[in-house]
Amino acid sequence: MLKGRFDMHTHTTASDGVFTPAGLVHMAYELGLSGLAITDHDTLHGLDEAGDAIAALNMRLLPGVELSCEYAFSGGPAREVHMLGYFIEKPGEELYARLAELQAYRWRRGQKILDILAALGMDIRGDWTAAYAENGSLGRGLIGRKLVEAGYAADTDEAFDRWLSPGKPACVPRLKLAAAEAIELLHRNGAVAVLAHPVQIGDDRLIKPLA
């Protein structure tokens, strides 16, 4: 049983977060949390660093992941959903292989977005991408922040509203697992599967079939 105050959904620079895994752990400590779950998008790369940082702080780390998925009612369009996996203590080769596929696609997608932005007159490509190559974490959140830094948007909300959101000029579809596949994959690796931010999905009908 978990006791105390936990943040159960966080991202680090291993995917699209702002802070390094160690930096996020120390921030949680300074805020008086008992622990936190690291749930980066489609990767487990930040867990080792977070585990090393948290070991001396009398806090608990919940190793996790957030998988990009989709679910479709019979005959209806697919809806994007995200599935959190908690307590990934001993991930197997199958999970690592699937995450590697998702990370590779995420990297190619990020490069396509940068190419589109460059063609639109906003070339923000540069040496900074090399820092994110190892774990394929070139996501829209990072690209949005770079657009802000370059002066093309006032904030990331504007970057998404004008270029990066679905239907906008620089939006490239992401590779998604079927929701049932993601749940089964997490269960086979000893994880607890939890639907992420259901309010943002905007369709409560999804909850019962996914459960």
PDB file of C-alpha atoms in Angstrom:
ATOM      1  CA  MET A   1       0.000   0.000   0.000  1.00  0.00           C
ATOM      2  CA  LEU A   2       1.216   3.476  -0.849  1.00  0.00           C
ATOM      3  CA  LYS A   3       1.239   5.946   2.016  1.00  0.00           C
ATOM      4  CA  GLY A   4       1.864   9.651   1.772  1.00  0.00           C
ATOM      5  CA  ARG A   5       1.706  12.074  -1.148  1.00  0.00           C
ATOM      6  CA  PHE A   6       2.741  10.839  -4.582  1.00  0.00           C
ATOM      7  CA  ASP A   7       2.753  12.339  -8.051  1.00  0.00           C
ATOM      8  CA  MET A   8       1.509   9.440 -10.185  1.00  0.00           C
ATOM      9  CA  HIS A   9       2.084  10.851 -13.677  1.00  0.00           C
ATOM     10  CA  THR A  10       5.369  12.589 -14.518  1.00  0.00           C
ATOM     11  CA  HIS A  11       7.648  12.990 -17.531  1.00  0.00           C
ATOM     12  CA  THR A  12      11.378  13.673 -17.709  1.00  0.00           C
ATOM     13  CA  THR A  13      13.846  14.571 -20.437  1.00  0.00           C
ATOM     14  CA  ALA A  14      13.861  10.852 -21.287  1.00  0.00           C
ATOM     15  CA  SER A  15      10.696  11.683 -23.253  1.00  0.00           C
ATOM     16  CA  ASP A  16       9.035  15.103 -23.392  1.00  0.00           C
ATOM     17  CA  GLY A  17       9.614  16.453 -19.889  1.00  0.00           C
ATOM     18  CA  VAL A  18      11.534  19.583 -18.945  1.00  0.00           C
ATOM     19  CA  PHE A  19      13.623  18.182 -16.060  1.00  0.00           C
ATOM     20  CA  THR A  20      16.103  15.316 -15.962  1.00  0.00           C
ATOM     21  CA  PRO A  21      15.032  12.219 -13.998  1.00  0.00           C
ATOM     22  CA  ALA A  22      17.351  13.187 -11.119  1.00  0.00           C
ATOM     23  CA  GLY A  23      16.164  16.788 -11.247  1.00  0.00           C
ATOM     24  CA  LEU A  24      12.535  15.712 -11.074  1.00  0.00           C
ATOM     25  CA  VAL A  25      13.237  13.462  -8.081  1.00  0.00           C
ATOM     26  CA  HIS A  26      14.892  16.313  -6.186  1.00  0.00           C
ATOM     27  CA  MET A  27      12.002  18.624  -7.035  1.00  0.00           C
ATOM     28  CA  ALA A  28       9.565  16.052  -5.612  1.00  0.00           C
ATOM     29  CA  TYR A  29      11.702  15.813  -2.477  1.00  0.00           C
ATOM     30  CA  GLU A  30      11.744  19.598  -2.039  1.00  0.00           C
ATOM     31  CA  LEU A  31       7.948  19.640  -2.380  1.00  0.00           C
ATOM     32  CA  GLY A  32       7.627  17.115   0.441  1.00  0.00           C
ATOM     33  CA  LEU A  33       6.335  14.195  -1.615  1.00  0.00           C
ATOM     34  CA  SER A  34       6.703  10.646  -0.391  1.00  0.00           C
ATOM     35  CA  GLY A  35       7.526   9.482  -3.895  1.00  0.00           C
ATOM     36  CA  LEU A  36       6.579   9.655  -7.524  1.00  0.00           C
ATOM     37  CA  ALA A  37       5.936   7.573 -10.596  1.00  0.00           C
ATOM     38  CA  ILE A  38       8.159   8.190 -13.605  1.00  0.00           C
ATOM     39  CA  THR A  39       5.895   7.545 -16.599  1.00  0.00           C
ATOM     40  CA  ASP A  40       7.757   8.743 -19.665  1.00  0.00           C
ATOM     41  CA  HIS A  41       6.226   8.275 -23.096  1.00  0.00           C
ATOM     42  CA  ASP A  42       7.113   4.897 -24.634  1.00  0.00           C
ATOM     43  CA  THR A  43      10.432   4.537 -22.792  1.00  0.00           C
ATOM     44  CA  LEU A  44      12.006   3.286 -19.568  1.00  0.00           C
ATOM     45  CA  HIS A  45      15.271   5.189 -20.120  1.00  0.00           C
ATOM     46  CA  GLY A  46      14.846   7.582 -17.191  1.00  0.00           C
ATOM     47  CA  LEU A  47      14.211   4.983 -14.500  1.00  0.00           C
ATOM     48  CA  ASP A  48      17.806   4.062 -13.649  1.00  0.00           C
ATOM     49  CA  GLU A  49      18.853   7.694 -13.123  1.00  0.00           C
ATOM     50  CA  ALA A  50      15.722   8.385 -11.087  1.00  0.00           C
ATOM     51  CA  GLY A  51      16.315   5.272  -8.996  1.00  0.00           C
ATOM     52  CA  ASP A  52      19.886   6.301  -8.200  1.00  0.00           C
ATOM     53  CA  ALA A  53      18.745   9.792  -7.204  1.00  0.00           C
ATOM     54  CA  ILE A  54      15.892   8.656  -5.014  1.00  0.00           C
ATOM     55  CA  ALA A  55      17.781   5.941  -3.140  1.00  0.00           C
ATOM     56  CA  ALA A  56      19.293   8.345  -0.590  1.00  0.00           C
ATOM     57  CA  LEU A  57      16.169  10.461  -0.056  1.00  0.00           C
ATOM     58  CA  ASN A  58      13.903   8.058   1.842  1.00  0.00           C
ATOM     59  CA  MET A  59      11.366   8.254  -0.967  1.00  0.00           C
ATOM     60  CA  ARG A  60       9.751   5.654  -3.179  1.00  0.00           C
ATOM     61  CA  LEU A  61      10.033   5.448  -6.952  1.00  0.00           C
ATOM     62  CA  LEU A  62       7.224   3.762  -8.880  1.00  0.00           C
ATOM     63  CA  PRO A  63       8.744   2.618 -12.200  1.00  0.00           C
ATOM     64  CA  GLY A  64       6.290   3.177 -15.005  1.00  0.00           C
ATOM     65  CA  VAL A  65       5.617   4.111 -18.610  1.00  0.00           C
ATOM     66  CA  GLU A  66       2.952   5.832 -20.685  1.00  0.00           C
ATOM     67  CA  LEU A  67       2.021   4.057 -23.919  1.00  0.00           C
ATOM     68  CA  SER A  68       0.419   5.774 -26.903  1.00  0.00           C
ATOM     69  CA  CYS A  69      -2.688   3.813 -27.902  1.00  0.00           C
ATOM     70  CA  GLU A  70      -5.927   3.994 -29.809  1.00  0.00           C
ATOM     71  CA  TYR A  71      -9.366   2.493 -29.301  1.00  0.00           C
ATOM     72  CA  ALA A  72     -12.255   2.294 -31.733  1.00  0.00           C
ATOM     73  CA  PHE A  73     -15.861   1.392 -31.112  1.00  0.00           C
ATOM     74  CA  SER A  74     -17.295  -1.003 -33.687  1.00  0.00           C
ATOM     75  CA  GLY A  75     -17.632   0.870 -36.953  1.00  0.00           C
ATOM     76  CA  GLY A  76     -16.406   4.136 -35.456  1.00  0.00           C
ATOM     77  CA  PRO A  77     -13.203   6.151 -35.822  1.00  0.00           C
ATOM     78  CA  ALA A  78     -10.196   5.355 -33.639  1.00  0.00           C
ATOM     79  CA  ARG A  79      -9.729   7.560 -30.597  1.00  0.00           C
ATOM     80  CA  GLU A  80      -6.300   8.278 -29.155  1.00  0.00           C
ATOM     81  CA  VAL A  81      -5.839   7.145 -25.569  1.00  0.00           C
ATOM     82  CA  HIS A  82      -2.782   6.824 -23.350  1.00  0.00           C
ATOM     83  CA  MET A  83      -2.212   3.874 -21.039  1.00  0.00           C
ATOM     84  CA  LEU A  84      -0.090   4.167 -17.912  1.00  0.00           C
ATOM     85  CA  GLY A  85       1.785   1.119 -16.663  1.00  0.00           C
ATOM     86  CA  TYR A  86       2.821   1.107 -13.008  1.00  0.00           C
ATOM     87  CA  PHE A  87       5.210  -1.138 -11.031  1.00  0.00           C
ATOM     88  CA  ILE A  88       7.349  -2.260 -13.985  1.00  0.00           C
ATOM     89  CA  GLU A  89       9.915  -3.899 -11.745  1.00  0.00           C
ATOM     90  CA  LYS A  90      11.277  -6.541 -14.158  1.00  0.00           C
ATOM     91  CA  PRO A  91      10.516  -5.596 -17.764  1.00  0.00           C
ATOM     92  CA  GLY A  92      10.983  -8.382 -20.273  1.00  0.00           C
ATOM     93  CA  GLU A  93      12.586  -8.436 -23.706  1.00  0.00           C
ATOM     94  CA  GLU A  94       9.176  -8.224 -25.381  1.00  0.00           C
ATOM     95  CA  LEU A  95       8.424  -4.896 -23.702  1.00  0.00           C
ATOM     96  CA  TYR A  96      11.868  -3.492 -24.491  1.00  0.00           C
ATOM     97  CA  ALA A  97      11.499  -4.498 -28.147  1.00  0.00           C
ATOM     98  CA  ARG A  98       8.076  -2.872 -28.471  1.00  0.00           C
ATOM     99  CA  LEU A  99       9.283   0.308 -26.781  1.00  0.00           C
ATOM    100  CA  ALA A 100      12.315   0.421 -29.076  1.00  0.00           C
ATOM    101  CA  GLU A 101       9.961   0.301 -32.073  1.00  0.00           C
ATOM    102  CA  LEU A 102       7.843   3.126 -30.666  1.00  0.00           C
ATOM    103  CA  GLN A 103      10.931   5.206 -29.843  1.00  0.00           C
ATOM    104  CA  ALA A 104      12.382   4.753 -33.333  1.00  0.00           C
ATOM    105  CA  TYR A 105       9.130   5.899 -34.894  1.00  0.00           C
ATOM    106  CA  ARG A 106       8.909   8.830 -32.477  1.00  0.00           C
ATOM    107  CA  TRP A 107      12.372   9.948 -33.606  1.00  0.00           C
ATOM    108  CA  ARG A 108      11.507   9.699 -37.321  1.00  0.00           C
ATOM    109  CA  ARG A 109       8.249  11.540 -36.686  1.00  0.00           C
ATOM    110  CA  GLY A 110      10.088  14.337 -34.873  1.00  0.00           C
ATOM    111  CA  GLN A 111      12.490  14.737 -37.779  1.00  0.00           C
ATOM    112  CA  LYS A 112       9.551  14.964 -40.209  1.00  0.00           C
ATOM    113  CA  ILE A 113       7.960  17.671 -38.072  1.00  0.00           C
ATOM    114  CA  LEU A 114      11.210  19.645 -38.050  1.00  0.00           C
ATOM    115  CA  ASP A 115      11.457  19.305 -41.838  1.00  0.00           C
ATOM    116  CA  ILE A 116       7.891  20.587 -42.279  1.00  0.00           C
ATOM    117  CA  LEU A 117       8.550  23.542 -39.989  1.00  0.00           C
ATOM    118  CA  ALA A 118      11.721  24.354 -41.910  1.00  0.00           C
ATOM    119  CA  ALA A 119       9.755  24.314 -45.175  1.00  0.00           C
ATOM    120  CA  LEU A 120       7.333  26.773 -43.546  1.00  0.00           C
ATOM    121  CA  GLY A 121      10.229  29.132 -42.791  1.00  0.00           C
ATOM    122  CA  MET A 122      10.870  28.044 -39.185  1.00  0.00           C
ATOM    123  CA  ASP A 123      14.101  26.067 -39.289  1.00  0.00           C
ATOM    124  CA  ILE A 124      14.843  25.175 -35.677  1.00  0.00           C
ATOM    125  CA  ARG A 125      16.947  22.129 -36.509  1.00  0.00           C
ATOM    126  CA  GLY A 126      20.367  22.101 -34.899  1.00  0.00           C
ATOM    127  CA  ASP A 127      22.921  20.388 -32.703  1.00  0.00           C
ATOM    128  CA  TRP A 128      20.433  20.252 -29.821  1.00  0.00           C
ATOM    129  CA  THR A 129      18.702  17.231 -31.372  1.00  0.00           C
ATOM    130  CA  ALA A 130      21.767  15.047 -30.713  1.00  0.00           C
ATOM    131  CA  ALA A 131      21.063  15.122 -26.967  1.00  0.00           C
ATOM    132  CA  TYR A 132      17.742  13.366 -27.583  1.00  0.00           C
ATOM    133  CA  ALA A 133      18.859  10.829 -30.178  1.00  0.00           C
ATOM    134  CA  GLU A 134      19.739   7.985 -27.788  1.00  0.00           C
ATOM    135  CA  ASN A 135      16.202   7.457 -26.498  1.00  0.00           C
ATOM    136  CA  GLY A 136      14.301   8.802 -29.496  1.00  0.00           C
ATOM    137  CA  SER A 137      12.592  11.468 -27.428  1.00  0.00           C
ATOM    138  CA  LEU A 138      12.120  14.085 -30.138  1.00  0.00           C
ATOM    139  CA  GLY A 139       8.475  14.738 -29.285  1.00  0.00           C
ATOM    140  CA  ARG A 140       6.052  17.556 -30.007  1.00  0.00           C
ATOM    141  CA  GLY A 141       6.413  19.008 -26.507  1.00  0.00           C
ATOM    142  CA  LEU A 142      10.143  19.513 -26.989  1.00  0.00           C
ATOM    143  CA  ILE A 143       9.651  20.896 -30.498  1.00  0.00           C
ATOM    144  CA  GLY A 144       7.006  23.280 -29.171  1.00  0.00           C
ATOM    145  CA  ARG A 145       9.449  24.604 -26.556  1.00  0.00           C
ATOM    146  CA  LYS A 146      12.099  25.095 -29.239  1.00  0.00           C
ATOM    147  CA  LEU A 147       9.616  27.108 -31.313  1.00  0.00           C
ATOM    148  CA  VAL A 148       9.084  29.340 -28.292  1.00  0.00           C
ATOM    149  CA  GLU A 149      12.831  29.706 -27.712  1.00  0.00           C
ATOM    150  CA  ALA A 150      13.277  30.708 -31.350  1.00  0.00           C
ATOM    151  CA  GLY A 151      10.588  33.353 -31.060  1.00  0.00           C
ATOM    152  CA  TYR A 152       8.027  31.730 -33.368  1.00  0.00           C
ATOM    153  CA  ALA A 153       5.435  31.333 -30.615  1.00  0.00           C
ATOM    154  CA  ALA A 154       4.670  33.098 -27.365  1.00  0.00           C
ATOM    155  CA  ASP A 155       4.214  29.799 -25.518  1.00  0.00           C
ATOM    156  CA  THR A 156       3.790  26.100 -26.232  1.00  0.00           C
ATOM    157  CA  ASP A 157       0.003  26.442 -26.351  1.00  0.00           C
ATOM    158  CA  GLU A 158       0.374  28.773 -29.319  1.00  0.00           C
ATOM    159  CA  ALA A 159       2.898  26.425 -30.938  1.00  0.00           C
ATOM    160  CA  PHE A 160       0.441  23.566 -30.743  1.00  0.00           C
ATOM    161  CA  ASP A 161      -2.570  25.654 -31.750  1.00  0.00           C
ATOM    162  CA  ARG A 162      -0.838  26.996 -34.856  1.00  0.00           C
ATOM    163  CA  TRP A 163       1.345  24.116 -36.062  1.00  0.00           C
ATOM    164  CA  LEU A 164       1.572  20.926 -33.978  1.00  0.00           C
ATOM    165  CA  SER A 165      -1.960  19.834 -33.032  1.00  0.00           C
ATOM    166  CA  PRO A 166      -3.974  17.396 -35.195  1.00  0.00           C
ATOM    167  CA  GLY A 167      -5.134  19.088 -38.356  1.00  0.00           C
ATOM    168  CA  LYS A 168      -2.390  21.726 -38.187  1.00  0.00           C
ATOM    169  CA  PRO A 169       0.371  22.090 -40.821  1.00  0.00           C
ATOM    170  CA  ALA A 170       3.201  20.354 -38.938  1.00  0.00           C
ATOM    171  CA  CYS A 171       1.250  17.554 -37.287  1.00  0.00           C
ATOM    172  CA  VAL A 172       2.526  14.065 -38.145  1.00  0.00           C
ATOM    173  CA  PRO A 173       0.526  11.076 -36.834  1.00  0.00           C
ATOM    174  CA  ARG A 174       2.200   9.014 -34.134  1.00  0.00           C
ATOM    175  CA  LEU A 175       2.517   5.230 -34.079  1.00  0.00           C
ATOM    176  CA  LYS A 176      -0.026   3.826 -31.629  1.00  0.00           C
ATOM    177  CA  LEU A 177      -0.720   0.424 -30.131  1.00  0.00           C
ATOM    178  CA  ALA A 178      -4.214  -0.936 -29.954  1.00  0.00           C
ATOM    179  CA  ALA A 179      -5.403  -0.267 -26.409  1.00  0.00           C
ATOM    180  CA  ALA A 180      -6.051  -3.958 -25.750  1.00  0.00           C
ATOM    181  CA  GLU A 181      -2.534  -4.823 -26.963  1.00  0.00           C
ATOM    182  CA  ALA A 182      -1.023  -2.194 -24.653  1.00  0.00           C
ATOM    183  CA  ILE A 183      -2.958  -3.477 -21.636  1.00  0.00           C
ATOM    184  CA  GLU A 184      -1.965  -7.090 -22.320  1.00  0.00           C
ATOM    185  CA  LEU A 185       1.671  -6.082 -22.866  1.00  0.00           C
ATOM    186  CA  LEU A 186       1.754  -4.279 -19.529  1.00  0.00           C
ATOM    187  CA  HIS A 187       0.081  -7.164 -17.711  1.00  0.00           C
ATOM    188  CA  ARG A 188       2.555  -9.681 -19.154  1.00  0.00           C
ATOM    189  CA  ASN A 189       5.347  -7.562 -17.698  1.00  0.00           C
ATOM    190  CA  GLY A 190       3.807  -7.444 -14.219  1.00  0.00           C
ATOM    191  CA  ALA A 191       2.486  -3.897 -14.536  1.00  0.00           C
ATOM    192  CA  VAL A 192      -0.810  -2.369 -13.464  1.00  0.00           C
ATOM    193  CA  ALA A 193      -2.526  -0.716 -16.438  1.00  0.00           C
ATOM    194  CA  VAL A 194      -4.344   2.580 -15.790  1.00  0.00           C
ATOM    195  CA  LEU A 195      -6.065   4.865 -18.283  1.00  0.00           C
ATOM    196  CA  ALA A 196      -4.253   8.216 -18.388  1.00  0.00           C
ATOM    197  CA  HIS A 197      -6.103  11.549 -18.041  1.00  0.00           C
ATOM    198  CA  PRO A 198      -9.575  10.227 -18.979  1.00  0.00           C
ATOM    199  CA  VAL A 199     -11.133  13.693 -18.727  1.00  0.00           C
ATOM    200  CA  GLN A 200      -8.986  14.891 -21.635  1.00  0.00           C
ATOM    201  CA  ILE A 201     -10.250  12.049 -23.816  1.00  0.00           C
ATOM    202  CA  GLY A 202     -13.739  13.480 -23.533  1.00  0.00           C
ATOM    203  CA  ASP A 203     -15.644  10.222 -23.991  1.00  0.00           C
ATOM    204  CA  ASP A 204     -16.623   8.284 -20.872  1.00  0.00           C
ATOM    205  CA  ARG A 205     -17.938   5.441 -23.043  1.00  0.00           C
ATOM    206  CA  LEU A 206     -14.331   4.259 -23.413  1.00  0.00           C
ATOM    207  CA  ILE A 207     -13.858   3.549 -19.727  1.00  0.00           C
ATOM    208  CA  LYS A 208     -16.051   0.460 -19.345  1.00  0.00           C
ATOM    209  CA  PRO A 209     -14.749  -1.532 -22.352  1.00  0.00           C
ATOM    210  CA  LEU A 210     -11.141  -0.690 -21.485  1.00  0.00           C
ATOM    211  CA  ALA A 211     -11.706  -1.757 -17.881  1.00  0.00           C
TER     212      ALA A 211
END
